[in-house]
Amino acid sequence: MDQEIEFRYDTQLLLDKYGLDDDECDDLIDEMRDHIIRTFKGDCLVIAGNTDDDEFGEKATVKLHFHTNEPWLVLEYCRGLGEIYDIVVEDMVRQSKGLHG
């Protein structure tokens, strides 16, 4: 029996934003979660983050995972917050049929 997939695209990314301490990183995560829930249809939202330093200074790194039918809108929103990379958009309908996502 096939289970219908309501939100087709498993959308994942990492986001770096420089100049944020731990509290500001937590605020960014809360802002992202609230905006995504209010703005985009989807499910399985997970957002986590931490702060560290690299050669460019202190930064927050946030990992996002979200199932949606319009991943490009989520990517556009996140791009406005910082540098996004390691972007993965997998088609779960194709995967459920045994095809490459």
Short mmCIF file of N, CA, C and O in Angstrom, two decimals:
data_model
loop_
_atom_site.label_atom_id
_atom_site.label_comp_id
_atom_site.label_asym_id
_atom_site.label_seq_id
_atom_site.Cartn_x
_atom_site.Cartn_y
_atom_site.Cartn_z
N MET A 1 0.85 -1.18 0.00
CA MET A 1 0.00 0.00 0.00
C MET A 1 0.89 1.25 0.00
O MET A 1 1.75 1.43 0.85
N ASP A 2 0.70 2.12 -0.97
CA ASP A 2 1.48 3.34 -1.06
C ASP A 2 0.92 4.40 -0.11
O ASP A 2 -0.29 4.62 -0.08
N GLN A 3 1.81 5.04 0.62
CA GLN A 3 1.42 6.16 1.47
C GLN A 3 1.58 7.44 0.66
O GLN A 3 2.61 7.66 0.06
N GLU A 4 0.54 8.25 0.65
CA GLU A 4 0.60 9.50 -0.10
C GLU A 4 1.53 10.48 0.63
O GLU A 4 1.47 10.64 1.85
N ILE A 5 2.40 11.12 -0.12
CA ILE A 5 3.33 12.09 0.43
C ILE A 5 2.77 13.48 0.17
O ILE A 5 2.67 13.91 -0.98
N GLU A 6 2.40 14.17 1.24
CA GLU A 6 1.78 15.49 1.09
C GLU A 6 2.80 16.55 0.70
O GLU A 6 2.54 17.40 -0.13
N PHE A 7 3.98 16.50 1.32
CA PHE A 7 5.02 17.49 1.04
C PHE A 7 6.20 16.76 0.41
O PHE A 7 6.91 16.01 1.07
N ARG A 8 6.38 16.99 -0.86
CA ARG A 8 7.21 16.17 -1.74
C ARG A 8 8.71 16.30 -1.55
O ARG A 8 9.45 15.33 -1.69
N TYR A 9 9.20 17.49 -1.25
CA TYR A 9 10.64 17.73 -1.29
C TYR A 9 11.26 17.84 0.10
O TYR A 9 10.90 18.71 0.90
N ASP A 10 12.20 16.94 0.37
CA ASP A 10 13.00 16.98 1.58
C ASP A 10 14.10 18.01 1.33
O ASP A 10 14.98 17.80 0.50
N THR A 11 14.02 19.14 2.02
CA THR A 11 14.91 20.27 1.78
C THR A 11 15.85 20.42 2.97
O THR A 11 15.41 20.52 4.11
N GLN A 12 17.16 20.41 2.68
CA GLN A 12 18.16 20.52 3.73
C GLN A 12 19.23 21.52 3.31
O GLN A 12 19.55 21.62 2.13
N LEU A 13 19.77 22.22 4.28
CA LEU A 13 20.86 23.16 3.99
C LEU A 13 21.59 23.52 5.27
O LEU A 13 21.09 23.29 6.38
N LEU A 14 22.77 24.08 5.07
CA LEU A 14 23.52 24.72 6.15
C LEU A 14 23.56 26.20 5.84
O LEU A 14 23.63 26.61 4.68
N LEU A 15 23.53 27.02 6.89
CA LEU A 15 23.57 28.47 6.76
C LEU A 15 24.62 29.00 7.73
O LEU A 15 24.61 28.65 8.90
N ASP A 16 25.53 29.81 7.23
CA ASP A 16 26.51 30.51 8.07
C ASP A 16 26.16 31.99 8.13
O ASP A 16 25.84 32.60 7.11
N LYS A 17 26.23 32.54 9.34
CA LYS A 17 26.05 33.98 9.52
C LYS A 17 27.11 34.44 10.51
O LYS A 17 27.18 33.95 11.63
N TYR A 18 27.91 35.37 10.06
CA TYR A 18 29.04 35.85 10.88
C TYR A 18 28.61 36.93 11.85
O TYR A 18 27.65 37.65 11.63
N GLY A 19 29.37 37.01 12.96
CA GLY A 19 29.17 38.06 13.94
C GLY A 19 28.11 37.75 14.99
O GLY A 19 27.67 38.65 15.68
N LEU A 20 27.71 36.48 15.11
CA LEU A 20 26.68 36.13 16.08
C LEU A 20 27.27 35.33 17.24
O LEU A 20 28.07 34.42 17.03
N ASP A 21 26.86 35.67 18.45
CA ASP A 21 27.24 34.88 19.62
C ASP A 21 26.16 33.83 19.88
O ASP A 21 25.19 33.70 19.10
N ASP A 22 26.28 33.08 20.98
CA ASP A 22 25.34 32.00 21.28
C ASP A 22 23.89 32.48 21.37
O ASP A 22 22.98 31.86 20.83
N ASP A 23 23.69 33.58 22.09
CA ASP A 23 22.32 34.09 22.25
C ASP A 23 21.74 34.56 20.92
O ASP A 23 20.56 34.32 20.62
N GLU A 24 22.55 35.22 20.12
CA GLU A 24 22.08 35.69 18.81
C GLU A 24 21.80 34.51 17.87
O GLU A 24 20.87 34.57 17.06
N CYS A 25 22.59 33.45 18.00
CA CYS A 25 22.33 32.23 17.21
C CYS A 25 20.98 31.63 17.60
O CYS A 25 20.19 31.26 16.74
N ASP A 26 20.72 31.56 18.90
CA ASP A 26 19.42 31.05 19.37
C ASP A 26 18.28 31.92 18.85
O ASP A 26 17.23 31.40 18.44
N ASP A 27 18.48 33.24 18.85
CA ASP A 27 17.46 34.14 18.33
C ASP A 27 17.22 33.91 16.83
O ASP A 27 16.08 33.93 16.37
N LEU A 28 18.31 33.69 16.08
CA LEU A 28 18.18 33.42 14.65
C LEU A 28 17.39 32.14 14.41
O LEU A 28 16.51 32.08 13.55
N ILE A 29 17.68 31.10 15.17
CA ILE A 29 16.96 29.84 15.04
C ILE A 29 15.47 30.04 15.32
O ILE A 29 14.61 29.55 14.58
N ASP A 30 15.17 30.76 16.39
CA ASP A 30 13.76 31.03 16.73
C ASP A 30 13.08 31.83 15.62
O ASP A 30 11.93 31.53 15.24
N GLU A 31 13.78 32.85 15.09
CA GLU A 31 13.22 33.67 14.01
C GLU A 31 12.94 32.81 12.77
O GLU A 31 11.87 32.92 12.16
N MET A 32 13.91 31.96 12.42
CA MET A 32 13.73 31.09 11.24
C MET A 32 12.56 30.14 11.44
O MET A 32 11.71 29.99 10.55
N ARG A 33 12.50 29.49 12.60
CA ARG A 33 11.42 28.53 12.88
C ARG A 33 10.06 29.23 12.78
O ARG A 33 9.14 28.74 12.10
N ASP A 34 9.94 30.38 13.45
CA ASP A 34 8.65 31.09 13.44
C ASP A 34 8.26 31.52 12.03
O ASP A 34 7.11 31.36 11.62
N HIS A 35 9.21 32.05 11.27
CA HIS A 35 8.92 32.52 9.91
C HIS A 35 8.52 31.35 9.00
O HIS A 35 7.55 31.45 8.25
N ILE A 36 9.24 30.26 9.08
CA ILE A 36 8.95 29.11 8.22
C ILE A 36 7.57 28.53 8.55
O ILE A 36 6.78 28.24 7.65
N ILE A 37 7.26 28.40 9.82
CA ILE A 37 5.95 27.85 10.21
C ILE A 37 4.82 28.77 9.74
O ILE A 37 3.79 28.30 9.26
N ARG A 38 5.02 30.09 9.87
CA ARG A 38 3.98 31.05 9.47
C ARG A 38 3.84 31.18 7.96
O ARG A 38 2.75 31.47 7.45
N THR A 39 4.93 30.99 7.22
CA THR A 39 4.97 31.39 5.82
C THR A 39 4.85 30.23 4.83
O THR A 39 4.24 30.38 3.78
N PHE A 40 5.44 29.10 5.15
CA PHE A 40 5.52 28.00 4.18
C PHE A 40 4.71 26.80 4.66
O PHE A 40 4.70 26.47 5.85
N LYS A 41 4.09 26.13 3.72
CA LYS A 41 3.40 24.88 4.03
C LYS A 41 4.42 23.76 4.01
O LYS A 41 5.24 23.67 3.10
N GLY A 42 4.34 22.88 5.01
CA GLY A 42 5.27 21.77 5.07
C GLY A 42 5.19 21.06 6.40
O GLY A 42 4.33 21.35 7.23
N ASP A 43 6.11 20.11 6.61
CA ASP A 43 6.17 19.40 7.88
C ASP A 43 7.61 18.93 8.13
O ASP A 43 8.51 19.19 7.33
N CYS A 44 7.80 18.26 9.24
CA CYS A 44 9.09 17.70 9.62
C CYS A 44 10.18 18.77 9.73
O CYS A 44 11.34 18.53 9.36
N LEU A 45 9.85 19.93 10.27
CA LEU A 45 10.81 21.01 10.41
C LEU A 45 11.76 20.74 11.57
O LEU A 45 11.33 20.48 12.69
N VAL A 46 13.06 20.78 11.27
CA VAL A 46 14.10 20.69 12.28
C VAL A 46 15.11 21.80 11.98
O VAL A 46 15.60 21.90 10.85
N ILE A 47 15.40 22.62 12.99
CA ILE A 47 16.42 23.66 12.85
C ILE A 47 17.29 23.60 14.10
O ILE A 47 16.78 23.62 15.22
N ALA A 48 18.59 23.49 13.89
CA ALA A 48 19.54 23.45 14.99
C ALA A 48 20.75 24.29 14.62
O ALA A 48 21.05 24.47 13.43
N GLY A 49 21.45 24.80 15.61
CA GLY A 49 22.61 25.62 15.31
C GLY A 49 23.61 25.65 16.44
O GLY A 49 23.34 25.20 17.55
N ASN A 50 24.78 26.17 16.11
CA ASN A 50 25.82 26.40 17.11
C ASN A 50 26.69 27.56 16.65
O ASN A 50 26.56 28.04 15.53
N THR A 51 27.58 27.99 17.51
CA THR A 51 28.51 29.06 17.17
C THR A 51 29.93 28.56 17.33
O THR A 51 30.21 27.68 18.15
N ASP A 52 30.81 29.10 16.52
CA ASP A 52 32.23 28.82 16.63
C ASP A 52 32.99 29.91 15.89
O ASP A 52 32.40 30.83 15.35
N ASP A 53 34.29 29.80 15.89
CA ASP A 53 35.14 30.75 15.19
C ASP A 53 35.84 30.05 14.04
O ASP A 53 36.15 28.87 14.12
N ASP A 54 36.04 30.77 12.97
CA ASP A 54 36.92 30.29 11.89
C ASP A 54 37.84 31.44 11.51
O ASP A 54 37.89 32.46 12.21
N GLU A 55 38.55 31.31 10.41
CA GLU A 55 39.51 32.34 10.02
C GLU A 55 38.85 33.69 9.71
O GLU A 55 39.53 34.72 9.64
N PHE A 56 37.53 33.72 9.56
CA PHE A 56 36.82 34.95 9.25
C PHE A 56 36.13 35.56 10.47
O PHE A 56 35.52 36.62 10.37
N GLY A 57 36.18 34.89 11.61
CA GLY A 57 35.59 35.42 12.83
C GLY A 57 34.53 34.51 13.42
O GLY A 57 34.36 33.36 13.01
N GLU A 58 33.81 35.05 14.39
CA GLU A 58 32.76 34.30 15.06
C GLU A 58 31.54 34.17 14.15
O GLU A 58 31.16 35.13 13.48
N LYS A 59 30.96 32.99 14.14
CA LYS A 59 29.81 32.78 13.27
C LYS A 59 28.83 31.79 13.88
O LYS A 59 29.19 30.98 14.74
N ALA A 60 27.62 31.86 13.43
CA ALA A 60 26.60 30.86 13.74
C ALA A 60 26.46 29.97 12.52
O ALA A 60 26.44 30.45 11.39
N THR A 61 26.36 28.68 12.75
CA THR A 61 26.05 27.72 11.69
C THR A 61 24.72 27.07 12.05
O THR A 61 24.55 26.54 13.15
N VAL A 62 23.78 27.13 11.12
CA VAL A 62 22.43 26.60 11.34
C VAL A 62 22.17 25.51 10.32
O VAL A 62 22.46 25.68 9.13
N LYS A 63 21.63 24.39 10.78
CA LYS A 63 21.20 23.30 9.88
C LYS A 63 19.68 23.30 9.84
O LYS A 63 19.03 23.36 10.87
N LEU A 64 19.16 23.26 8.62
CA LEU A 64 17.71 23.25 8.42
C LEU A 64 17.31 21.98 7.68
O LEU A 64 17.99 21.55 6.74
N HIS A 65 16.21 21.38 8.11
CA HIS A 65 15.59 20.23 7.44
C HIS A 65 14.09 20.50 7.42
O HIS A 65 13.50 20.83 8.45
N PHE A 66 13.47 20.41 6.22
CA PHE A 66 12.05 20.75 6.09
C PHE A 66 11.47 20.05 4.88
O PHE A 66 12.09 20.02 3.82
N HIS A 67 10.29 19.49 5.02
CA HIS A 67 9.57 18.90 3.89
C HIS A 67 8.56 19.92 3.38
O HIS A 67 7.73 20.42 4.15
N THR A 68 8.61 20.23 2.08
CA THR A 68 7.74 21.24 1.49
C THR A 68 7.54 20.94 0.01
O THR A 68 8.28 20.15 -0.58
N ASN A 69 6.58 21.57 -0.60
CA ASN A 69 6.37 21.45 -2.04
C ASN A 69 7.04 22.57 -2.82
O ASN A 69 7.05 22.54 -4.05
N GLU A 70 7.56 23.57 -2.12
CA GLU A 70 8.18 24.72 -2.76
C GLU A 70 9.54 25.02 -2.12
O GLU A 70 9.73 26.06 -1.48
N PRO A 71 10.50 24.13 -2.30
CA PRO A 71 11.80 24.32 -1.64
C PRO A 71 12.51 25.59 -2.07
O PRO A 71 13.26 26.17 -1.29
N TRP A 72 12.28 26.04 -3.29
CA TRP A 72 12.97 27.24 -3.78
C TRP A 72 12.60 28.47 -2.95
O TRP A 72 13.42 29.37 -2.79
N LEU A 73 11.39 28.50 -2.40
CA LEU A 73 11.00 29.63 -1.55
C LEU A 73 11.73 29.60 -0.21
O LEU A 73 12.13 30.64 0.31
N VAL A 74 11.92 28.41 0.32
CA VAL A 74 12.67 28.25 1.57
C VAL A 74 14.13 28.64 1.35
O VAL A 74 14.73 29.35 2.16
N LEU A 75 14.69 28.21 0.21
CA LEU A 75 16.08 28.56 -0.10
C LEU A 75 16.24 30.07 -0.25
O LEU A 75 17.21 30.66 0.24
N GLU A 76 15.29 30.71 -0.92
CA GLU A 76 15.35 32.15 -1.11
C GLU A 76 15.30 32.87 0.24
O GLU A 76 16.07 33.81 0.48
N TYR A 77 14.42 32.44 1.11
CA TYR A 77 14.32 33.05 2.44
C TYR A 77 15.64 32.89 3.20
O TYR A 77 16.18 33.86 3.74
N CYS A 78 16.17 31.69 3.24
CA CYS A 78 17.40 31.43 3.99
C CYS A 78 18.58 32.19 3.40
O CYS A 78 19.44 32.66 4.14
N ARG A 79 18.63 32.34 2.10
CA ARG A 79 19.72 33.07 1.46
C ARG A 79 19.74 34.52 1.92
O ARG A 79 20.79 35.15 2.03
N GLY A 80 18.59 35.06 2.24
CA GLY A 80 18.52 36.42 2.75
C GLY A 80 19.05 36.58 4.17
O GLY A 80 19.25 37.69 4.65
N LEU A 81 19.29 35.45 4.85
CA LEU A 81 19.76 35.49 6.23
C LEU A 81 21.26 35.31 6.37
O LEU A 81 21.85 35.68 7.38
N GLY A 82 21.88 34.69 5.37
CA GLY A 82 23.30 34.40 5.45
C GLY A 82 23.75 33.58 4.25
O GLY A 82 23.03 33.47 3.26
N GLU A 83 24.92 32.99 4.38
CA GLU A 83 25.48 32.17 3.29
C GLU A 83 24.94 30.75 3.42
O GLU A 83 25.11 30.11 4.46
N ILE A 84 24.27 30.26 2.37
CA ILE A 84 23.75 28.88 2.40
C ILE A 84 24.64 27.99 1.54
O ILE A 84 25.18 28.42 0.53
N TYR A 85 24.77 26.73 1.98
CA TYR A 85 25.60 25.75 1.27
C TYR A 85 25.17 24.35 1.69
O TYR A 85 24.27 24.20 2.52
N ASP A 86 25.81 23.36 1.11
CA ASP A 86 25.43 21.95 1.33
C ASP A 86 23.92 21.78 1.17
O ASP A 86 23.24 21.17 1.99
N ILE A 87 23.40 22.34 0.09
CA ILE A 87 21.97 22.33 -0.19
C ILE A 87 21.59 20.97 -0.81
O ILE A 87 22.22 20.52 -1.75
N VAL A 88 20.57 20.36 -0.23
CA VAL A 88 20.05 19.09 -0.73
C VAL A 88 18.54 19.23 -0.85
O VAL A 88 17.87 19.61 0.10
N VAL A 89 18.02 18.93 -2.04
CA VAL A 89 16.57 18.87 -2.25
C VAL A 89 16.29 17.51 -2.88
O VAL A 89 16.70 17.26 -4.01
N GLU A 90 15.63 16.65 -2.12
CA GLU A 90 15.35 15.30 -2.60
C GLU A 90 13.85 15.13 -2.81
O GLU A 90 13.05 15.54 -1.98
N ASP A 91 13.51 14.51 -3.92
CA ASP A 91 12.12 14.25 -4.28
C ASP A 91 11.70 12.93 -3.64
O ASP A 91 12.09 11.86 -4.09
N MET A 92 10.91 13.01 -2.58
CA MET A 92 10.53 11.81 -1.83
C MET A 92 9.52 10.95 -2.59
O MET A 92 9.42 9.76 -2.33
N VAL A 93 8.77 11.52 -3.54
CA VAL A 93 7.87 10.72 -4.37
C VAL A 93 8.70 9.80 -5.26
O VAL A 93 8.43 8.60 -5.36
N ARG A 94 9.73 10.35 -5.88
CA ARG A 94 10.62 9.52 -6.71
C ARG A 94 11.30 8.46 -5.86
O ARG A 94 11.41 7.31 -6.27
N GLN A 95 11.75 8.83 -4.69
CA GLN A 95 12.41 7.86 -3.81
C GLN A 95 11.46 6.73 -3.44
O GLN A 95 11.86 5.57 -3.39
N SER A 96 10.20 7.06 -3.17
CA SER A 96 9.24 6.03 -2.77
C SER A 96 8.96 5.04 -3.90
O SER A 96 8.52 3.92 -3.66
N LYS A 97 9.25 5.46 -5.15
CA LYS A 97 9.08 4.58 -6.30
C LYS A 97 10.38 3.86 -6.65
O LYS A 97 10.45 3.19 -7.69
N GLY A 98 11.42 4.04 -5.82
CA GLY A 98 12.66 3.37 -6.05
C GLY A 98 13.57 4.07 -7.04
O GLY A 98 14.55 3.50 -7.53
N LEU A 99 13.24 5.31 -7.39
CA LEU A 99 14.04 6.08 -8.33
C LEU A 99 15.01 6.98 -7.55
O LEU A 99 14.79 7.27 -6.38
N HIS A 100 16.02 7.47 -8.20
CA HIS A 100 16.92 8.41 -7.56
C HIS A 100 16.18 9.70 -7.27
O HIS A 100 15.43 10.20 -8.10
N GLY A 101 16.41 10.26 -6.06
CA GLY A 101 15.71 11.46 -5.60
C GLY A 101 16.07 12.68 -6.34
O GLY A 101 15.41 13.66 -6.33
#
